[in-house]
Tab-separated table of C-alpha atoms in Angstrom:
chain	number	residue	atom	x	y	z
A	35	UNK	CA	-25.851	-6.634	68.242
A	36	UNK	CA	-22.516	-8.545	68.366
A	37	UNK	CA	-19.921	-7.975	66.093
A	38	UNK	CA	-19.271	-10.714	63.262
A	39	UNK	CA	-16.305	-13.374	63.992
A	40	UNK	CA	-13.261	-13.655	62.674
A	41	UNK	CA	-15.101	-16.665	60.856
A	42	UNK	CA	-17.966	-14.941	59.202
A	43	UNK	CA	-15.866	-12.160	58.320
A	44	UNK	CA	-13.451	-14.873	56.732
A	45	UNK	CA	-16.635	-16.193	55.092
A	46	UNK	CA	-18.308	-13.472	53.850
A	47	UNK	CA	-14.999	-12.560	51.804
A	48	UNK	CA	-14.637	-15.579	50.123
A	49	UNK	CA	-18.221	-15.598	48.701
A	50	UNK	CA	-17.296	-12.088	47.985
A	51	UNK	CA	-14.211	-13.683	45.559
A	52	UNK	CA	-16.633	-16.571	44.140
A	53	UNK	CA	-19.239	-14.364	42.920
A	54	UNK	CA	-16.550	-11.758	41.360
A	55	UNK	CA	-15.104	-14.824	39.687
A	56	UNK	CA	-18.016	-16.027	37.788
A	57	UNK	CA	-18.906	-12.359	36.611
A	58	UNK	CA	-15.365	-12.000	35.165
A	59	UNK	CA	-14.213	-12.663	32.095
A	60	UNK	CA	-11.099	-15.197	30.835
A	61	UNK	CA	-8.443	-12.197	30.808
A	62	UNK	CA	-9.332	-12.053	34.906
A	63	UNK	CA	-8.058	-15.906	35.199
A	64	UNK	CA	-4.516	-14.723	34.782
A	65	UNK	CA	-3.277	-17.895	33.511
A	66	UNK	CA	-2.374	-18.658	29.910
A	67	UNK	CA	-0.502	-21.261	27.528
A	68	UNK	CA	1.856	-20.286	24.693
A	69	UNK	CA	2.674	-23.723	22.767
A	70	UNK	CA	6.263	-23.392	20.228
A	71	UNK	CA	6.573	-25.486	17.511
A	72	UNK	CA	8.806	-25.229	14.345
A	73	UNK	CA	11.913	-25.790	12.786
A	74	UNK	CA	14.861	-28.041	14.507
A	75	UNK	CA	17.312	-25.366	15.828
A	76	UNK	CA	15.176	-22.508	14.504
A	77	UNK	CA	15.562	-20.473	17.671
A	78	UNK	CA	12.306	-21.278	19.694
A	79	UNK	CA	14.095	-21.105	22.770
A	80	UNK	CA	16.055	-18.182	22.527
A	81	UNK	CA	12.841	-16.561	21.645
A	82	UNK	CA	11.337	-18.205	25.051
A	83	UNK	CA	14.640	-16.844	27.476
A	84	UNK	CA	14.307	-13.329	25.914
A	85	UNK	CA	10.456	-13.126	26.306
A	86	UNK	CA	11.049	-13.621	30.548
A	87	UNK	CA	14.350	-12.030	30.397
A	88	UNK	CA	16.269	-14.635	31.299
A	89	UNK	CA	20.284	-13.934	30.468
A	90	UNK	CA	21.002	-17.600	29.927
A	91	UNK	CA	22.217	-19.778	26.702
A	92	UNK	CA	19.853	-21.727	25.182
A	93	UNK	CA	20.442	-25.355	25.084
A	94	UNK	CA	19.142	-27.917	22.571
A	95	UNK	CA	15.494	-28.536	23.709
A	96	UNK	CA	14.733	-32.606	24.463
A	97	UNK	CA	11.235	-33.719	23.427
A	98	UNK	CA	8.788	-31.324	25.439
A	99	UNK	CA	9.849	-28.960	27.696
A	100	UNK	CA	7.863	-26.534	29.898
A	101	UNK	CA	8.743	-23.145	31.502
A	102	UNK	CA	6.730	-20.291	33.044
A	103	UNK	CA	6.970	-16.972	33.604
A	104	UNK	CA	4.758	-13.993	35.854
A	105	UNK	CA	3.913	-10.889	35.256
A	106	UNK	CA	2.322	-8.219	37.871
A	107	UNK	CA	-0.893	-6.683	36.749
A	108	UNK	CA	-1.087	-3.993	39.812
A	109	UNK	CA	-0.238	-3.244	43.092
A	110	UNK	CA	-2.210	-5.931	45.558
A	111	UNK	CA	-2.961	-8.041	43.107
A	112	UNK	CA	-2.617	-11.547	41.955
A	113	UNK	CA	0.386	-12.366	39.428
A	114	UNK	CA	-0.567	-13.229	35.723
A	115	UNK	CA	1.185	-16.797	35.188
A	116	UNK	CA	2.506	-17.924	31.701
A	117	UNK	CA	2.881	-21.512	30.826
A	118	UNK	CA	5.524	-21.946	27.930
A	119	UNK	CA	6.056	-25.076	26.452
A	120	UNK	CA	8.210	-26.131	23.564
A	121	UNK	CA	8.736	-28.912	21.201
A	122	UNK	CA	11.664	-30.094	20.338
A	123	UNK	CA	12.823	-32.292	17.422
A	124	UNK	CA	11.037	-30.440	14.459
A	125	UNK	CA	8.627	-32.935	12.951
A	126	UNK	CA	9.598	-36.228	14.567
A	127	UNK	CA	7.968	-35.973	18.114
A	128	UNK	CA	4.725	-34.759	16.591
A	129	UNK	CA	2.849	-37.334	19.171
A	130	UNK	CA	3.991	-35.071	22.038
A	131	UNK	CA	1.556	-32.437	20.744
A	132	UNK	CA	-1.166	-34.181	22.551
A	133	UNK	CA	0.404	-33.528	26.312
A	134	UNK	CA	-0.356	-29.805	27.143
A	135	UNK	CA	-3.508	-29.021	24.708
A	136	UNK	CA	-6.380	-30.594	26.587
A	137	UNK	CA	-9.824	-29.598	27.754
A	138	UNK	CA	-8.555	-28.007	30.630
A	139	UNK	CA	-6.033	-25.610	29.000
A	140	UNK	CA	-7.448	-24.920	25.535
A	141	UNK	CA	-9.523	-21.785	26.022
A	142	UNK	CA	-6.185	-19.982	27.286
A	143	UNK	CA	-4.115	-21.819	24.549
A	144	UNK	CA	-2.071	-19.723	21.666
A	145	UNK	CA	0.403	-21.558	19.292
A	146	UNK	CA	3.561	-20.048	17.726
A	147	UNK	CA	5.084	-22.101	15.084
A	148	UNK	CA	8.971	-20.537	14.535
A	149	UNK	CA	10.006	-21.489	10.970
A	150	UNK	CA	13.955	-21.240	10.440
A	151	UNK	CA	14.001	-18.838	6.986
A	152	UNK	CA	17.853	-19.619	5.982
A	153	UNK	CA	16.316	-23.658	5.023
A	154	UNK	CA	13.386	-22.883	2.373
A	155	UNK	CA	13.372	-26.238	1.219
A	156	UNK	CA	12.614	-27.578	5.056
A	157	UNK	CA	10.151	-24.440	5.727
A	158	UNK	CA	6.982	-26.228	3.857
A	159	UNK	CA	7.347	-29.615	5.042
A	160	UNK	CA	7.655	-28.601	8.525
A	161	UNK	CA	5.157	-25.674	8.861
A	162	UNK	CA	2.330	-28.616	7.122
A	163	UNK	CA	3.136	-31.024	9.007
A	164	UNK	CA	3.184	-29.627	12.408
A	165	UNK	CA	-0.245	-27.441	11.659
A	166	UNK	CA	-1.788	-30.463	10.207
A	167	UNK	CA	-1.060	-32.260	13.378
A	168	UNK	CA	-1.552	-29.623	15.539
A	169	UNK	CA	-5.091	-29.007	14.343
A	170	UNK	CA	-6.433	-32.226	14.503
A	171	UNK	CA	-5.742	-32.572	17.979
A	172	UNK	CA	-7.283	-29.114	18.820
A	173	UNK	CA	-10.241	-30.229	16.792
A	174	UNK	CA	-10.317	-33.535	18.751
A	175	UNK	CA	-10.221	-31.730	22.154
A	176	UNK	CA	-13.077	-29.147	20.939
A	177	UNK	CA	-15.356	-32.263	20.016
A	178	UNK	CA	-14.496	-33.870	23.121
A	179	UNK	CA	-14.929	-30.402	25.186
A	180	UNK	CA	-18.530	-29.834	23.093
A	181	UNK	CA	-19.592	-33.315	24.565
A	182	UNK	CA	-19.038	-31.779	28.378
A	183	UNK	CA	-19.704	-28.052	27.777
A	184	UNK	CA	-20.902	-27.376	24.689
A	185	UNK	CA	-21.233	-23.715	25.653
A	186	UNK	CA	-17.798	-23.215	25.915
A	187	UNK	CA	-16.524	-25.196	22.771
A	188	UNK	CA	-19.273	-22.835	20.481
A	189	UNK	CA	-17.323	-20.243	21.938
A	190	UNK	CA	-14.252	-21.375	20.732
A	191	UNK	CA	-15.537	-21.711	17.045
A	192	UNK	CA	-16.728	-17.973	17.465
A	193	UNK	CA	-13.542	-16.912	18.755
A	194	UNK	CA	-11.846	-18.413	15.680
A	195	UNK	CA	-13.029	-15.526	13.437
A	196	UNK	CA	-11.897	-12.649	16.384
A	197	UNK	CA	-9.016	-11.679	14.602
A	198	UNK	CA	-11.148	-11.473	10.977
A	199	UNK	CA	-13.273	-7.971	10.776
A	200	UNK	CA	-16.683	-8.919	9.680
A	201	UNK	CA	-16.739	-6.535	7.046
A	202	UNK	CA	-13.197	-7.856	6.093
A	203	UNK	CA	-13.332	-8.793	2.083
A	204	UNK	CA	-11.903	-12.670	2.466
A	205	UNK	CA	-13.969	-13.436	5.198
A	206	UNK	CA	-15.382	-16.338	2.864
A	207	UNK	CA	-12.214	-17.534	1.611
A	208	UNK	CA	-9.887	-18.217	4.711
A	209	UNK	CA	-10.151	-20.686	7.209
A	210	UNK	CA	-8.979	-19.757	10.628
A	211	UNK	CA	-6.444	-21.562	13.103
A	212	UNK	CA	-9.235	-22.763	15.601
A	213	UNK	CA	-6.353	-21.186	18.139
A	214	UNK	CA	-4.435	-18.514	17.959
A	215	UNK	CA	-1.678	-18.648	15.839
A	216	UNK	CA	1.673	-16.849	15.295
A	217	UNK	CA	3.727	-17.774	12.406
A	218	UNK	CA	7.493	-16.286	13.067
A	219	UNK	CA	10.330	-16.470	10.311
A	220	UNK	CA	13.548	-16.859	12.149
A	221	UNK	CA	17.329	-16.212	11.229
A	222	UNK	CA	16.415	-13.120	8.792
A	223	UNK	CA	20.047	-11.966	9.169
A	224	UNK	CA	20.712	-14.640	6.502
A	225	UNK	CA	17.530	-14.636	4.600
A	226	UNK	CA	18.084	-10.836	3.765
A	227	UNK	CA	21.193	-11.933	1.723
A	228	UNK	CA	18.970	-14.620	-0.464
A	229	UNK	CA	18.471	-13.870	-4.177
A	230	UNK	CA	15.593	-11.112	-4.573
A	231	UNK	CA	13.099	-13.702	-6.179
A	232	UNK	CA	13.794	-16.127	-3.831
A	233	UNK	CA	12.751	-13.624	-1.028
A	234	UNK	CA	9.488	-12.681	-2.778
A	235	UNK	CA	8.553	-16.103	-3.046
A	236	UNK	CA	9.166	-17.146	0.553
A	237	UNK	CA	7.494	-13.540	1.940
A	238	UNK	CA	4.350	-13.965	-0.600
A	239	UNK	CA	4.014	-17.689	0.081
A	240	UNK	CA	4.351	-17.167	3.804
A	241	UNK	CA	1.598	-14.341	3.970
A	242	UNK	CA	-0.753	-16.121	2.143
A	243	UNK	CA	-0.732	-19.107	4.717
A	244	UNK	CA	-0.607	-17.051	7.843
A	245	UNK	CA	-3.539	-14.843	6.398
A	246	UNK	CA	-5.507	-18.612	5.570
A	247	UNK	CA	-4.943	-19.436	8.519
A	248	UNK	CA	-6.221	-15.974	10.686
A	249	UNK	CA	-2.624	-15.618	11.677
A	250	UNK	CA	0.014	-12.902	12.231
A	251	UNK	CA	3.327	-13.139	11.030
A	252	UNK	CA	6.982	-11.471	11.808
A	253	UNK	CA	10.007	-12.128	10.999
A	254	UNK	CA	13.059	-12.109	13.649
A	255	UNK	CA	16.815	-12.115	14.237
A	256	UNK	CA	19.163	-11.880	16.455
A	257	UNK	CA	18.883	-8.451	16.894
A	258	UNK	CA	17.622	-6.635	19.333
A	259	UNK	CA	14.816	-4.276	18.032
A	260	UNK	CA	13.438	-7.446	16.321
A	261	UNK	CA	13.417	-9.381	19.113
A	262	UNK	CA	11.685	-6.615	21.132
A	263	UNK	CA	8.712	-6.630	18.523
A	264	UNK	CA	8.635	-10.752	18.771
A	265	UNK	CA	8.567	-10.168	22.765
A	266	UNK	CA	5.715	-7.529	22.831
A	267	UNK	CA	3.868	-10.107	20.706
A	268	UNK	CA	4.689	-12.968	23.169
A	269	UNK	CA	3.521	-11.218	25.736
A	270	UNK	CA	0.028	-10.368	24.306
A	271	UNK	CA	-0.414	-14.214	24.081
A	272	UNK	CA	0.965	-14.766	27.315
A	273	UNK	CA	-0.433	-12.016	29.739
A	274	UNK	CA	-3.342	-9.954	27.521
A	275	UNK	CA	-1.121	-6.995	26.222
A	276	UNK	CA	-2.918	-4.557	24.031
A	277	UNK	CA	-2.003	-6.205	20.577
A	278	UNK	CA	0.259	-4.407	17.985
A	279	UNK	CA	-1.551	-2.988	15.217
A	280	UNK	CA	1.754	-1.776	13.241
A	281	UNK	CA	2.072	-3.441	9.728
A	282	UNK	CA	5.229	-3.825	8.049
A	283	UNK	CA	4.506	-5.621	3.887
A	284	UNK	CA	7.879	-4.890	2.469
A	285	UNK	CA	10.032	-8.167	1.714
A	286	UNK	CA	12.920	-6.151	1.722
A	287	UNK	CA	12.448	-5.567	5.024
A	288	UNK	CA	11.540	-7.736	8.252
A	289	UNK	CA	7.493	-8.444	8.084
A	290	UNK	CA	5.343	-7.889	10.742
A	291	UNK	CA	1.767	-8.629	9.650
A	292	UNK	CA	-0.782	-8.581	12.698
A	293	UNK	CA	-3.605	-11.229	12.294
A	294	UNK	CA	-6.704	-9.848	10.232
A	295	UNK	CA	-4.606	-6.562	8.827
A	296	UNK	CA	-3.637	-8.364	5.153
A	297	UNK	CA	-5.982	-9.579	2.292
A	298	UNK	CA	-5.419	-11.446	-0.354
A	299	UNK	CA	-5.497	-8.676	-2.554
A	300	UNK	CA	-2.092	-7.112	-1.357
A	301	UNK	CA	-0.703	-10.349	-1.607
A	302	UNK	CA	-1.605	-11.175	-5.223
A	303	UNK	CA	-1.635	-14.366	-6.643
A	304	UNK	CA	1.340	-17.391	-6.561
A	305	UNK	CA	4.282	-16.038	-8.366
A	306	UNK	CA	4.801	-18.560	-11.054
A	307	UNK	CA	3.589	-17.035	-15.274
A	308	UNK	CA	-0.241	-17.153	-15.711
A	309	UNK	CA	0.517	-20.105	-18.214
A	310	UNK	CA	2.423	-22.224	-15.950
A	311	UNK	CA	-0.721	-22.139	-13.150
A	312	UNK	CA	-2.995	-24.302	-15.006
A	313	UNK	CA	-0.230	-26.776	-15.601
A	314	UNK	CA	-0.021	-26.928	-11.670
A	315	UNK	CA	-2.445	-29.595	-10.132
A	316	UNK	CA	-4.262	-28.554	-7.137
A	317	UNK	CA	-7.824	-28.702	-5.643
A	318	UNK	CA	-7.450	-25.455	-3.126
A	319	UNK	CA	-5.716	-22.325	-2.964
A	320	UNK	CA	-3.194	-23.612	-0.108
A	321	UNK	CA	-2.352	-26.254	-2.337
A	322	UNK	CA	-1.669	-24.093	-5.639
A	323	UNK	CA	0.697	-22.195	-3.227
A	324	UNK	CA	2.130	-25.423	-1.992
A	325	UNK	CA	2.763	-26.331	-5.806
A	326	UNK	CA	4.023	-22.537	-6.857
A	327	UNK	CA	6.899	-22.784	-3.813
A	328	UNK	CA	8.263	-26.393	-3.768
A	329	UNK	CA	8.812	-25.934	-7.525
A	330	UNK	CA	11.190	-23.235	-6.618
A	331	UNK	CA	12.005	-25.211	-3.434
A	332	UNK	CA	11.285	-28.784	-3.655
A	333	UNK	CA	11.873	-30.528	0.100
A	334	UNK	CA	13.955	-33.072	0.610
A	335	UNK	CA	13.873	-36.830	1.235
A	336	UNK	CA	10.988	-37.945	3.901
A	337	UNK	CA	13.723	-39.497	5.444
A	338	UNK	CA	15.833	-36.440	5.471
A	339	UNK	CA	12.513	-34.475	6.989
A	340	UNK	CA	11.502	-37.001	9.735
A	341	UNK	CA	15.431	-36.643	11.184
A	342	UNK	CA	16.200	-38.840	13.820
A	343	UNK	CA	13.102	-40.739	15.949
A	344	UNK	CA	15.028	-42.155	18.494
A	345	UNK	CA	16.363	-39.107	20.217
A	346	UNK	CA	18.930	-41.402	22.237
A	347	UNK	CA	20.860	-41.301	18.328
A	348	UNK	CA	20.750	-37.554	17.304
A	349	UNK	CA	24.204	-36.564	17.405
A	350	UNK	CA	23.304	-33.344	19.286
A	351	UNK	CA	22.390	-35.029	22.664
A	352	UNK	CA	25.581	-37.210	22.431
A	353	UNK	CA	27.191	-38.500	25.399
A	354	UNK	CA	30.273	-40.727	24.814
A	355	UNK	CA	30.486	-42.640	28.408
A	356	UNK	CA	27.002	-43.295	27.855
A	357	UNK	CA	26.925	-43.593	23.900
A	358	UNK	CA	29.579	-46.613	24.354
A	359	UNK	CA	27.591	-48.329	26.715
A	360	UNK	CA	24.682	-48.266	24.492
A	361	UNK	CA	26.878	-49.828	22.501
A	362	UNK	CA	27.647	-52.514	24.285
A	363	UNK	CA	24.410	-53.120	25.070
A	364	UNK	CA	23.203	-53.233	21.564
A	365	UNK	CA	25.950	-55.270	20.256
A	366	UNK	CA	24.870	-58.100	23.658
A	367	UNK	CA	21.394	-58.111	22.348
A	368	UNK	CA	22.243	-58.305	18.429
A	369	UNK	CA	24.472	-61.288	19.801
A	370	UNK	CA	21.488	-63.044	21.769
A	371	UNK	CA	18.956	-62.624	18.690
A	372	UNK	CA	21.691	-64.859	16.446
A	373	UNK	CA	22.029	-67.090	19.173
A	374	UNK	CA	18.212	-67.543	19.679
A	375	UNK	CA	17.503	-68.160	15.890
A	376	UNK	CA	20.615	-70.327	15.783
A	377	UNK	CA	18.778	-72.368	18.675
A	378	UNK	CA	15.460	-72.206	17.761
A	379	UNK	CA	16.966	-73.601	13.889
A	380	UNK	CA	18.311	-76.319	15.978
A	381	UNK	CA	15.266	-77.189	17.149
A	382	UNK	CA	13.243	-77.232	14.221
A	383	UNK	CA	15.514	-79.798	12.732
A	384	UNK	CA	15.636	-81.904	15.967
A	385	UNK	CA	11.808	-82.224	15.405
């Protein structure tokens, strides 16, 4: 018989590759997205350069900005890519959210919302607003996924409850991130030195939403073991690491609380007297909490919180040969509005 051509051979591997690729499971795809979100100059992208290694100094981020890294699995084998992207401005670009969670990425999609510890009275505001926001696109895109492959968005919903045992004693009393979620407390190097209370009240008020919300949560510095512990959780999100299962509950230390491994029960209840907590208003547990902690840290002026929307004024991405100009240029216009309502006055009495 003749021998196969270069052409069937060529063939005949490919199908070989097709059929291996249905069979396989998500971790096979080698391609992931971490999304960070959080706290203006809360140290997203320093996280971001030391997760790839990269010895560089992190600048002020601009909007949305995207980076990736790779990671080998094996010898002969395809590289594991990592999509990072980041969102800059705190709360006031929250319509950017929308650009990399779609229908395409979603099912290899992990968030990590980095919450700057040293501003308690910011730490609320921003960690609600940019969840709320953040889930209710991801809810959109799961509808609008269910309507195309409604397989694959029942999966989601299943995977929701992964990180939650099924034996686990809350089970009916949390509500899972319909992603994964990671819930970092940055700059502990100055949240160590904050009154004892006041430390109890962030750490109890913190665990209680990441464990709502089927979340893990660490805190970080600048040093270097934490950072190593942040990275090795980074790179379970990005690349399919075995997870951490070490569990650290101590607020006088830096927590590290792996999704599914707390319970209400070692948290306890909102630290305010049993007499004050029916004087609180809520209609939920998330917002008794939310109640308990801005009494102790009430949040500042919405206008304070929603900082600058027009990133072209925010003092940090000043530029003073372009800064006059814009200037200029605002001054010519404010000059041709009076001069069209001067004419169109004139007008008005000419008729």
């Amino acid at each position: 018989m003749p021998s196969e051509t270069l052409w069937e051979i060529a063939k005949t591997e490919v199908e070989k590759k097709r059929s291996h690729g249905s069979e396989g499971n998500e971790t096979e795809i080698g391609e992931k997205s971490v999304f960070f979100i959080g706290s203006k100059n809360g140290g997203k992208t320093t996280i971001i350069l030391r997760c790839l290694d990269r010895d560089e100094q992190a600048k002020p981020t601009l909007a949305l900005e995207y980076t990736y890294g790779r990671r080998t699995k094996g010898h002969n084998t395809p590289k594991d890519i990592a999509h990072f992207w980041e969102l800059g401005g705190g709360t006031s670009l929250l319509d950017l959210i929308s650009i990399p969670i779609t229908c395409d990425t979603l099912r290899k999609f992990s968030i990590v919302l980095v919450l700057d510890l040293s501003k308690p009275n910011d730490l609320w505001p921003t960690m609600e607003n940019l969840l709320q926001a953040t889930k209710s696109h991801v809810d959109k895109v799961i509808m609008k996924l269910g309507k195309t492959d409604s397989k694959a968005a029942s999966e989601m919903r299943q995977k929701m409850w992964s990180a939650v045992q099924k034996d686990h004693p809350d089970r009916e009393l949390i509500d899972p991130f319909p992603i994964p979620l990671v819930i970092i407390g940055s700059k502990y190097d100055v949240f160590q030195d904050f009154d004892p209370e006041k430390r109890k009240v962030i750490c109890k008020t913190l665990r209680f939403v990441a464990h709502y919300y089927g979340a893990s949560l660490m805190f970080t510095s600048k040093s270097e073991a934490l950072l190593l512990k942040i990275r090795g959780v980074i790179n379970q999100l990005a690349f399919g690491i075995d997870k951490s299962k070490s569990i650290c509950v101590d607020q006088n230390k830096p927590l590290f609380i792996t999704a599914g491994l707390d319970s209400l029960c070692q948290i306890g209840s909102p630290p305010v007297p049993d007499s004050d907590i029916g004087k609180l208003q809520a209609h939920s547990p998330m917002e008794l909490w939310k109640r308990v902690y801005e009494k102790l840290f009430p949040p500042k002026s919405t206008n304070t919180l929603k900082a600058i929307q027009d990133p072209a004024r925010d003092p940090q991405y000043a530029e003073s040969e372009v800064d006059e100009m814009r200037i200029q240029k605002d001054q010519e216009l404010e000059q041709y509005k009076r001069s069209s309502s001067k004419t169109w006055k004139q007008i008005e009495l000419d008729s």
